[in-house]
PDB file of C-alpha atoms in Angstrom:
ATOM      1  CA  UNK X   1     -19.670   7.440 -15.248  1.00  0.00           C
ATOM      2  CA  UNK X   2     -15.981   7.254 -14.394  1.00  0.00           C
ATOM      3  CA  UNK X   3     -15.413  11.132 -13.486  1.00  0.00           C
ATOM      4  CA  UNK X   4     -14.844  13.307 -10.947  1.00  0.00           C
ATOM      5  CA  UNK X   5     -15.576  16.607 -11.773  1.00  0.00           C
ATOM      6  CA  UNK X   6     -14.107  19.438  -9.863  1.00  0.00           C
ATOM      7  CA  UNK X   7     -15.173  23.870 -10.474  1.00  0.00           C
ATOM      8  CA  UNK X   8     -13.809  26.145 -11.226  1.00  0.00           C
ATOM      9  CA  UNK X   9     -10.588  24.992 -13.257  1.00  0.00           C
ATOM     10  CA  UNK X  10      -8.773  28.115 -12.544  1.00  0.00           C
ATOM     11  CA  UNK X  11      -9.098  30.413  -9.651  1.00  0.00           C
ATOM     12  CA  UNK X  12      -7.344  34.257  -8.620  1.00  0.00           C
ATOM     13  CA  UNK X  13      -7.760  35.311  -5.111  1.00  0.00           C
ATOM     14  CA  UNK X  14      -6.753  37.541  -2.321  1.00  0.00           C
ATOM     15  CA  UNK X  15      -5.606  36.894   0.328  1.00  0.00           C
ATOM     16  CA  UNK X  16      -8.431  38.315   2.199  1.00  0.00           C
ATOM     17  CA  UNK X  17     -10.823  36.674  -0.044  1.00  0.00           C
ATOM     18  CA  UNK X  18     -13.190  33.355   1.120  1.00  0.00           C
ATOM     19  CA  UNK X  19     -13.582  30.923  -1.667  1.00  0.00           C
ATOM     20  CA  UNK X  20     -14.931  27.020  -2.150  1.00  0.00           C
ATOM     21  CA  UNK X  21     -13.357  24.392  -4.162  1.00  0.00           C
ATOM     22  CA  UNK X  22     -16.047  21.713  -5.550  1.00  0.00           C
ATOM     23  CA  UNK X  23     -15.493  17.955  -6.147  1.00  0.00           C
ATOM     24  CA  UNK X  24     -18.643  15.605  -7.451  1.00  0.00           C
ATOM     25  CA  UNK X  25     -18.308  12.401  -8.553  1.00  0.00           C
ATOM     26  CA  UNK X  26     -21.006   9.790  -9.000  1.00  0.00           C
ATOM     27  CA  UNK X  27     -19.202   6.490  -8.773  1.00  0.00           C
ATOM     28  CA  UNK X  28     -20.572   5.203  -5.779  1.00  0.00           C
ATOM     29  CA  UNK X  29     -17.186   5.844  -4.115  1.00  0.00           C
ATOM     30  CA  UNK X  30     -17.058   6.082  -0.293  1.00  0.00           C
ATOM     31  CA  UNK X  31     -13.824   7.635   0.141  1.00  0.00           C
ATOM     32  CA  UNK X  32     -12.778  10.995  -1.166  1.00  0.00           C
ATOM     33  CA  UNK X  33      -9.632  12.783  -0.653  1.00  0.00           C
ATOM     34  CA  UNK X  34      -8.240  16.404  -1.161  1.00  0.00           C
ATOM     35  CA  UNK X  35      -4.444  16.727  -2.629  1.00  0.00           C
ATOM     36  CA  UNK X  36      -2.255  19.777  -3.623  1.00  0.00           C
ATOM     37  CA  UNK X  37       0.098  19.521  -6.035  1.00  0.00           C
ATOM     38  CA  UNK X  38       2.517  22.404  -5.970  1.00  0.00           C
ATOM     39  CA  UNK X  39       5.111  22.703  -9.650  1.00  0.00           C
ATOM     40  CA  UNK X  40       7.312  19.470 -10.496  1.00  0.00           C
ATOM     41  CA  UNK X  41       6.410  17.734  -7.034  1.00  0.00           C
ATOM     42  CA  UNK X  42       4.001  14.833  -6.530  1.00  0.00           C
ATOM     43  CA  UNK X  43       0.338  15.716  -5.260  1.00  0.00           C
ATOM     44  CA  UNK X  44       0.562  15.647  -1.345  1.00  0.00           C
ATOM     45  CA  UNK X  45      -2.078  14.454   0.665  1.00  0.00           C
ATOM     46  CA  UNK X  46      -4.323  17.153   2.821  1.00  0.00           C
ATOM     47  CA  UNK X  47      -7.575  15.389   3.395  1.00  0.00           C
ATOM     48  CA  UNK X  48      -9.520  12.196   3.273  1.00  0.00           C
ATOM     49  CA  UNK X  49     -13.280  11.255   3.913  1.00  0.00           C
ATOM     50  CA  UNK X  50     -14.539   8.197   4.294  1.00  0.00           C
ATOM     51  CA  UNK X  51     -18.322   7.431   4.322  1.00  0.00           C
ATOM     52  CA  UNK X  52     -18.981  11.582   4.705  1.00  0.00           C
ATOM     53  CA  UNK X  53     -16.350  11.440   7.816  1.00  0.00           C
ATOM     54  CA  UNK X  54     -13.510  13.116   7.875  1.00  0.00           C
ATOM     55  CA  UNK X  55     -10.707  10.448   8.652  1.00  0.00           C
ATOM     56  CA  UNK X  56      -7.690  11.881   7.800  1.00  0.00           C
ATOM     57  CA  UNK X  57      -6.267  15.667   8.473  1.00  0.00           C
ATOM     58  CA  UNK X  58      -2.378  15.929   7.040  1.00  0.00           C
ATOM     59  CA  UNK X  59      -1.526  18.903   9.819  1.00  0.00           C
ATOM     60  CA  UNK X  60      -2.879  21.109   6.742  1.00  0.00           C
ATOM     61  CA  UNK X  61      -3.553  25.028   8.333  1.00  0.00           C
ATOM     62  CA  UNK X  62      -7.205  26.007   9.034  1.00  0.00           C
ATOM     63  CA  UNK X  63      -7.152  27.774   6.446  1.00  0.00           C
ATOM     64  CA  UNK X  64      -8.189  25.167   4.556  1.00  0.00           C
ATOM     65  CA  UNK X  65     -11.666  23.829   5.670  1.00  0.00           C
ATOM     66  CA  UNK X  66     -13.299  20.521   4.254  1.00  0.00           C
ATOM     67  CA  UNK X  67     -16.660  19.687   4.203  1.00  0.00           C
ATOM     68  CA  UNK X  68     -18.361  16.821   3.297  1.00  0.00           C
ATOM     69  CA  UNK X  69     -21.719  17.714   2.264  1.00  0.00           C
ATOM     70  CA  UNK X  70     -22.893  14.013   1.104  1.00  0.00           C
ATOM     71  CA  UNK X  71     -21.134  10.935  -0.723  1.00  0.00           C
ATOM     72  CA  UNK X  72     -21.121  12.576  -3.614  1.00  0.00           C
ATOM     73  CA  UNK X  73     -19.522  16.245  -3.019  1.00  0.00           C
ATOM     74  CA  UNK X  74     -16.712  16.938  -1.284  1.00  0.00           C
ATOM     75  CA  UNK X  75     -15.976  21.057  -0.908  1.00  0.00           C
ATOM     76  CA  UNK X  76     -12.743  23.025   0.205  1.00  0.00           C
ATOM     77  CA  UNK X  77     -13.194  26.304   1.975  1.00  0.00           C
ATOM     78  CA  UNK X  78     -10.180  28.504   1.291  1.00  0.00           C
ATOM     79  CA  UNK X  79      -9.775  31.612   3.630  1.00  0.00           C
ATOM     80  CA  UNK X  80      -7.225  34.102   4.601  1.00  0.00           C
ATOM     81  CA  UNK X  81      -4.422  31.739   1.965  1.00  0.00           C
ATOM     82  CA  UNK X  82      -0.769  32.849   1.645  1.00  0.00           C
ATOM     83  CA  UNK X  83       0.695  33.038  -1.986  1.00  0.00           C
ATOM     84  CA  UNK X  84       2.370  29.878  -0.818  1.00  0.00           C
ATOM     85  CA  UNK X  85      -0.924  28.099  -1.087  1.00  0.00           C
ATOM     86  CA  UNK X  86      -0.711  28.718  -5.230  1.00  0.00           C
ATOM     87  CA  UNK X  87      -0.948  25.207  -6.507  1.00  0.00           C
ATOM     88  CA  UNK X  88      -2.761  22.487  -7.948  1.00  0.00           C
ATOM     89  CA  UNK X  89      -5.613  20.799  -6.039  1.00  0.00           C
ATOM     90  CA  UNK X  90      -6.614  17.664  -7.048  1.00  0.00           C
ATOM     91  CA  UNK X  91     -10.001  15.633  -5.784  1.00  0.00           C
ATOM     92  CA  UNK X  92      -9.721  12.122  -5.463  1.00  0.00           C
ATOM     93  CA  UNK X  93     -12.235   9.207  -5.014  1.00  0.00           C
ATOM     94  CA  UNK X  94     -11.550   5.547  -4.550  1.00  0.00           C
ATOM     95  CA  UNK X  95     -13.584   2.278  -3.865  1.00  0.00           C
ATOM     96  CA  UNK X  96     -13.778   0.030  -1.140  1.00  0.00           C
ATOM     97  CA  UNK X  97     -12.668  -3.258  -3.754  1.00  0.00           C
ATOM     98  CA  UNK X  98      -9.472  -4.764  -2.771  1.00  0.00           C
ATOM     99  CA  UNK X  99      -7.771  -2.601  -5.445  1.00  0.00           C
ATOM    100  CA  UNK X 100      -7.878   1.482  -4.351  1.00  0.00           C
ATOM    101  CA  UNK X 101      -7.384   2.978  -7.398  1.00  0.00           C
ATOM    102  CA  UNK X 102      -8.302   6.641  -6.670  1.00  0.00           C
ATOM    103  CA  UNK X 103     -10.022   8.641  -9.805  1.00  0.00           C
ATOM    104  CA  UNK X 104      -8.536  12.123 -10.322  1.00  0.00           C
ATOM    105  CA  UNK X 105     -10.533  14.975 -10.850  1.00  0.00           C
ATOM    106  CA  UNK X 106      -9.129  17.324 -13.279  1.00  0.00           C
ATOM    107  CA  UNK X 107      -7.692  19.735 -10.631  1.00  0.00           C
ATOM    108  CA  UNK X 108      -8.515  23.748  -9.434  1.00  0.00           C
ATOM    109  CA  UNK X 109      -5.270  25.727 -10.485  1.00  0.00           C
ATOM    110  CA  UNK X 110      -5.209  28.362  -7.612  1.00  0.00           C
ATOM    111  CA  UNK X 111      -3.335  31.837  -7.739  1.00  0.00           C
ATOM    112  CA  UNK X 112      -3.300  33.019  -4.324  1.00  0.00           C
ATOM    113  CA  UNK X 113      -2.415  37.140  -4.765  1.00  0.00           C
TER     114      UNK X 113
ATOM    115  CA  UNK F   1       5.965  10.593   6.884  1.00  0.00           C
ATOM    116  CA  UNK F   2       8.317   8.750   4.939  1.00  0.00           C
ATOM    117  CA  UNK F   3       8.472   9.581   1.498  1.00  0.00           C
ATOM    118  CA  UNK F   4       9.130   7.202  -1.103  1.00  0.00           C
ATOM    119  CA  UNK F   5      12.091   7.605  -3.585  1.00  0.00           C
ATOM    120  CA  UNK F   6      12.146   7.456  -7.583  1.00  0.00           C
ATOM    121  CA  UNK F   7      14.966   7.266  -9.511  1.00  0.00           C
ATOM    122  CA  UNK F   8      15.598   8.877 -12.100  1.00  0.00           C
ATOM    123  CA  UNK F   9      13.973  12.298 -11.424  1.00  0.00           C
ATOM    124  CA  UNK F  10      14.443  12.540 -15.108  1.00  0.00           C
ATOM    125  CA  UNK F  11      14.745  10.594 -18.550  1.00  0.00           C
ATOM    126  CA  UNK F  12      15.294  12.221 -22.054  1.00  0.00           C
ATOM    127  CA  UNK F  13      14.755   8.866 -24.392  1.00  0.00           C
ATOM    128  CA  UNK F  14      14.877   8.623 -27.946  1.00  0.00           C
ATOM    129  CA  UNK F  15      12.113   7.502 -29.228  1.00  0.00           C
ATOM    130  CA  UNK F  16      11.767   3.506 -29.286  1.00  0.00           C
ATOM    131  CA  UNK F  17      14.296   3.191 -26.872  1.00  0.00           C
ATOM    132  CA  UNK F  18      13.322   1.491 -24.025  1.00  0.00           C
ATOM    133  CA  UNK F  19      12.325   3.375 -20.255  1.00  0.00           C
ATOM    134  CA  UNK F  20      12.698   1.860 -16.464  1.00  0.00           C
ATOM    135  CA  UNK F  21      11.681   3.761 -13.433  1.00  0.00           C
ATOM    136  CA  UNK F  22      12.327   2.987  -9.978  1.00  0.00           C
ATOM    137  CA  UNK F  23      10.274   3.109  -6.612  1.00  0.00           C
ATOM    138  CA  UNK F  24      12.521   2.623  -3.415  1.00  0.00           C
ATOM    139  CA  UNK F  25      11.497   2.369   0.264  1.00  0.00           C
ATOM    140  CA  UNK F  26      12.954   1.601   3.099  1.00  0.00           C
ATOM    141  CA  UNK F  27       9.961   0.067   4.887  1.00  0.00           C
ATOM    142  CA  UNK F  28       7.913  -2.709   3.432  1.00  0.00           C
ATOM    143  CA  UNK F  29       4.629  -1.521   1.406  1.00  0.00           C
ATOM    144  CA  UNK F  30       1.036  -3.251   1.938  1.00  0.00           C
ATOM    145  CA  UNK F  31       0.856  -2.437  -2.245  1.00  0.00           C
ATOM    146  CA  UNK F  32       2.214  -0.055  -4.720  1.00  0.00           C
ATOM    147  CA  UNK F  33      -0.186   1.908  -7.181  1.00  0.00           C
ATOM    148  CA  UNK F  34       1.531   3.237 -10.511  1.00  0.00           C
ATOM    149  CA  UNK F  35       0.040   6.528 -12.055  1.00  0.00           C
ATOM    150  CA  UNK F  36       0.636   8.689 -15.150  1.00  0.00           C
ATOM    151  CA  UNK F  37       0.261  12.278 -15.507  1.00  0.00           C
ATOM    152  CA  UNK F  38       0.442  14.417 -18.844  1.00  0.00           C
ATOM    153  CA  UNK F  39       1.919  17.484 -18.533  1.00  0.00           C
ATOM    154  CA  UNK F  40      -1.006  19.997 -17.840  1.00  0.00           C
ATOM    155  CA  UNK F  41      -2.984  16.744 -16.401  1.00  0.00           C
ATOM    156  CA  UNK F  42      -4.316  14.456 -13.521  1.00  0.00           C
ATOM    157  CA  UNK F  43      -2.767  11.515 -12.355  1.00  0.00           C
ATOM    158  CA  UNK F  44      -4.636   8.654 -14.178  1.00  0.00           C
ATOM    159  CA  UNK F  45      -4.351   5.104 -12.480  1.00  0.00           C
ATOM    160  CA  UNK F  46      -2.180   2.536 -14.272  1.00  0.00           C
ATOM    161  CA  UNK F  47      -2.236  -0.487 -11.993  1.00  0.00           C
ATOM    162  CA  UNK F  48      -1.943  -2.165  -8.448  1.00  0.00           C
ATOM    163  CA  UNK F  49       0.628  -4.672  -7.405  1.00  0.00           C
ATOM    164  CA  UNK F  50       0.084  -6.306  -3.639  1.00  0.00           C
ATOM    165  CA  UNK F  51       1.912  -9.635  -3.707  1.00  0.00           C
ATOM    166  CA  UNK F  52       5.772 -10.518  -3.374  1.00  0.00           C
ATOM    167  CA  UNK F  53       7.584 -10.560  -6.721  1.00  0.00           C
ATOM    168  CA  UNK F  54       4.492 -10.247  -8.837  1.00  0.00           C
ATOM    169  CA  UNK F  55       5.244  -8.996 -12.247  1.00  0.00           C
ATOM    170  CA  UNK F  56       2.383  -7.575 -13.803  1.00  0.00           C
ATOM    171  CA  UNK F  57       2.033  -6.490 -18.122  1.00  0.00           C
ATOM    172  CA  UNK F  58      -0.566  -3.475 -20.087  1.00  0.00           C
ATOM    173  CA  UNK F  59       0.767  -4.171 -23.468  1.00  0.00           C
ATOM    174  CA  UNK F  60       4.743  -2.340 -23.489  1.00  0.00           C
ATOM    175  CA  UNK F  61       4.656  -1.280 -19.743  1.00  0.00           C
ATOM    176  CA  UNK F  62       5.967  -3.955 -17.766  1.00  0.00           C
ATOM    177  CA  UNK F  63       5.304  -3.792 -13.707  1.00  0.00           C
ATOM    178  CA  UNK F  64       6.952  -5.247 -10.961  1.00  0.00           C
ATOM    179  CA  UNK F  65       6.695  -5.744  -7.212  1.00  0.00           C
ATOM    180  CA  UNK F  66      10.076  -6.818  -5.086  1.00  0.00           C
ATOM    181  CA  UNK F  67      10.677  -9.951  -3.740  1.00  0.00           C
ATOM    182  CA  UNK F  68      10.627  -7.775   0.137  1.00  0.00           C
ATOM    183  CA  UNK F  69       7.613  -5.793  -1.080  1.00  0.00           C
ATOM    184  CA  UNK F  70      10.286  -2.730  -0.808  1.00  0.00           C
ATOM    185  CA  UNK F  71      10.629  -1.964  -4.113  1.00  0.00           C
ATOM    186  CA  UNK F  72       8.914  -1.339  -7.305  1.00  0.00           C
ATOM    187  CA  UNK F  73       9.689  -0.822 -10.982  1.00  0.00           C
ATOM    188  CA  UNK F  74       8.107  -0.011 -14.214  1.00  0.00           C
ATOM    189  CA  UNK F  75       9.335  -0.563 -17.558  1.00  0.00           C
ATOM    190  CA  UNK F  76       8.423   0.928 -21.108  1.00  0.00           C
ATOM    191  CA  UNK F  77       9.403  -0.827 -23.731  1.00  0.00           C
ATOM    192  CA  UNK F  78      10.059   0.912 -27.356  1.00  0.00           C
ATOM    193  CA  UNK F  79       8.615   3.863 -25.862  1.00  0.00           C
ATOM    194  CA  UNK F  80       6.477   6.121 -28.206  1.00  0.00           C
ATOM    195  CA  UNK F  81       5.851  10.448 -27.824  1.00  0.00           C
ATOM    196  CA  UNK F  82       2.598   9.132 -26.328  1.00  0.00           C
ATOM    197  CA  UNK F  83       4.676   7.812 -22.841  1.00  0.00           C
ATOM    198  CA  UNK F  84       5.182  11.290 -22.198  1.00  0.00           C
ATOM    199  CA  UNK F  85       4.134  12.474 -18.632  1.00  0.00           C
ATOM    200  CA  UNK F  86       5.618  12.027 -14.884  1.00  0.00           C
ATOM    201  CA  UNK F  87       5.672   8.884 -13.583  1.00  0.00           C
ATOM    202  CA  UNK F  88       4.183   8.682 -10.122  1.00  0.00           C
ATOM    203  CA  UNK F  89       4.459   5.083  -7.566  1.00  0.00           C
ATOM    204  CA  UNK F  90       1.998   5.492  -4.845  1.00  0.00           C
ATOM    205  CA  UNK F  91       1.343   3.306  -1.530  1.00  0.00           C
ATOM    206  CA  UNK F  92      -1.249   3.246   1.393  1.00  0.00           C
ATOM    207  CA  UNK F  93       0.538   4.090   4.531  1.00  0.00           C
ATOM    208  CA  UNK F  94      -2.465   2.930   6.294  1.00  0.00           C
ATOM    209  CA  UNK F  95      -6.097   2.840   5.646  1.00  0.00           C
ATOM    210  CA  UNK F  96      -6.785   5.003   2.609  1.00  0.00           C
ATOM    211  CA  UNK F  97      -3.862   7.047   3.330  1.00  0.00           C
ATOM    212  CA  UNK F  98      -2.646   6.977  -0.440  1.00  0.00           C
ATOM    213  CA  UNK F  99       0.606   8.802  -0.518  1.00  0.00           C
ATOM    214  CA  UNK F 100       2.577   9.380  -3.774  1.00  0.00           C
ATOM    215  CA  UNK F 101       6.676   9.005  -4.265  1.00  0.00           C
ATOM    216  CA  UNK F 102       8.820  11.684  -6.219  1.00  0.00           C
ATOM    217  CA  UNK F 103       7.475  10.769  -9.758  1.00  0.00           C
ATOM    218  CA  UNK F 104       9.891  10.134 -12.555  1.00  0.00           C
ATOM    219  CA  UNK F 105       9.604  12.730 -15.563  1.00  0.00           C
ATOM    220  CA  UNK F 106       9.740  11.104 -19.166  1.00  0.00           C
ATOM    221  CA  UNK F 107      10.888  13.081 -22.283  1.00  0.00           C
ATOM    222  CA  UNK F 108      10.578  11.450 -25.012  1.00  0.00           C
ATOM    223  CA  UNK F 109      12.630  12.882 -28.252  1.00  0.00           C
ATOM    224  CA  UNK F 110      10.836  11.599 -31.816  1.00  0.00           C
TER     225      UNK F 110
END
């Protein structure tokens, strides 16, 4: 199994609203990142976890919370978001072989309103 | 950070013409990752380079790796309506720290 599956494809919320973002992937990976990708720009890097740590933290706003539940899930907790935050996320996982490729997840296309 | 720089930002072909995008920085790169991603899509892994002037091949895309390790280029030859997507080079500025360059989009006119 190759994938990584991230819910809910699409997502509409308020700005007052508290959501999740969910990431799964069953590839034995160890490291497992969080990008947004906003219209015609690349994905930018917000989060990674390595072995269920969190080891990197891209100054994103606390308004975005990670959590890495086990090796195989990686959430985003979205609270109090500015329609500035509309974008693509994208889940990522990679292996610890000498080549990194990271696996894409599909992405969560988020309307903040 | 750093970003690093593609040129073009974007390329109308004609179909079976032939497709070069370049990935400029102006510090040296452990490796360089090359990803594709269909409009609507995910970036989907192509390939890795790590060594000095390696020049890698996947059938028409051709990859290569600068002699200084700052540079990086990908070439489609005869390129088909299937090439269509943005074109994304990608490097670890430290451990894990995957970060992507300004992607390249590819139209491709049958």
């Amino acid at each position: 199994d190759t994938e990584v599956t991230q819910t809910p494809k699409h997502l509409v919320m308020g700005m007052t609203n508290k959501k999740s973002l969910k990431c799964e992937q069953h590839m034995g990976h160890r490291a497992m990142y969080w990008y947004k990708q906003k219209a015609k720009k690349p994905p930018e890097l917000m989060f990674v976890y390595s072995y269920e740590k969190l080891s990197i933290n891209e100054s994103v706003p606390s308004r975005f919370s990670p959590e890495c539940p086990n090796s195989s899930l990686l959430n985003l907790h979205l609270h109090a978001l500015q329609p500035e935050d509309s974008a693509l996320y994208l889940c990522a996982s990679s292996g610890d072989g000498q080549i990194t490729e990271a696996f894409f997840g599909q992405g969560t296309r988020l309307t903040v309103v | 950070g750093q970003q690093v720089m593609q040129i073009p930002q974007y390329q109308h072909v004609q179909e079976g013409e032939d497709f070069t995008t370049y990935c400029n920085s102006s510090t040296t790169l452990s490796n360089i990752q090359w990803y594709k991603q269909r409009p609507g899509g995910h970036p989907v892994f192509l390939i890795q380079l790590v060594k000095s002037g390696e020049v890698k091949k996947q059938k028409r895309l051709t990859f290569q790796f600068g002699e200084a390790k700052k540079n990086s280029s990908l070439h489609i030859t005869a390129t088909q309506t299937t090439d269509v997507g943005t074109y994304f080079c990608a490097t670890e500025r430290g451990y894990q720290k995957v970060t992507f360059g300004t992607g390249t989009k590819l139209q491709v006119i049958p």
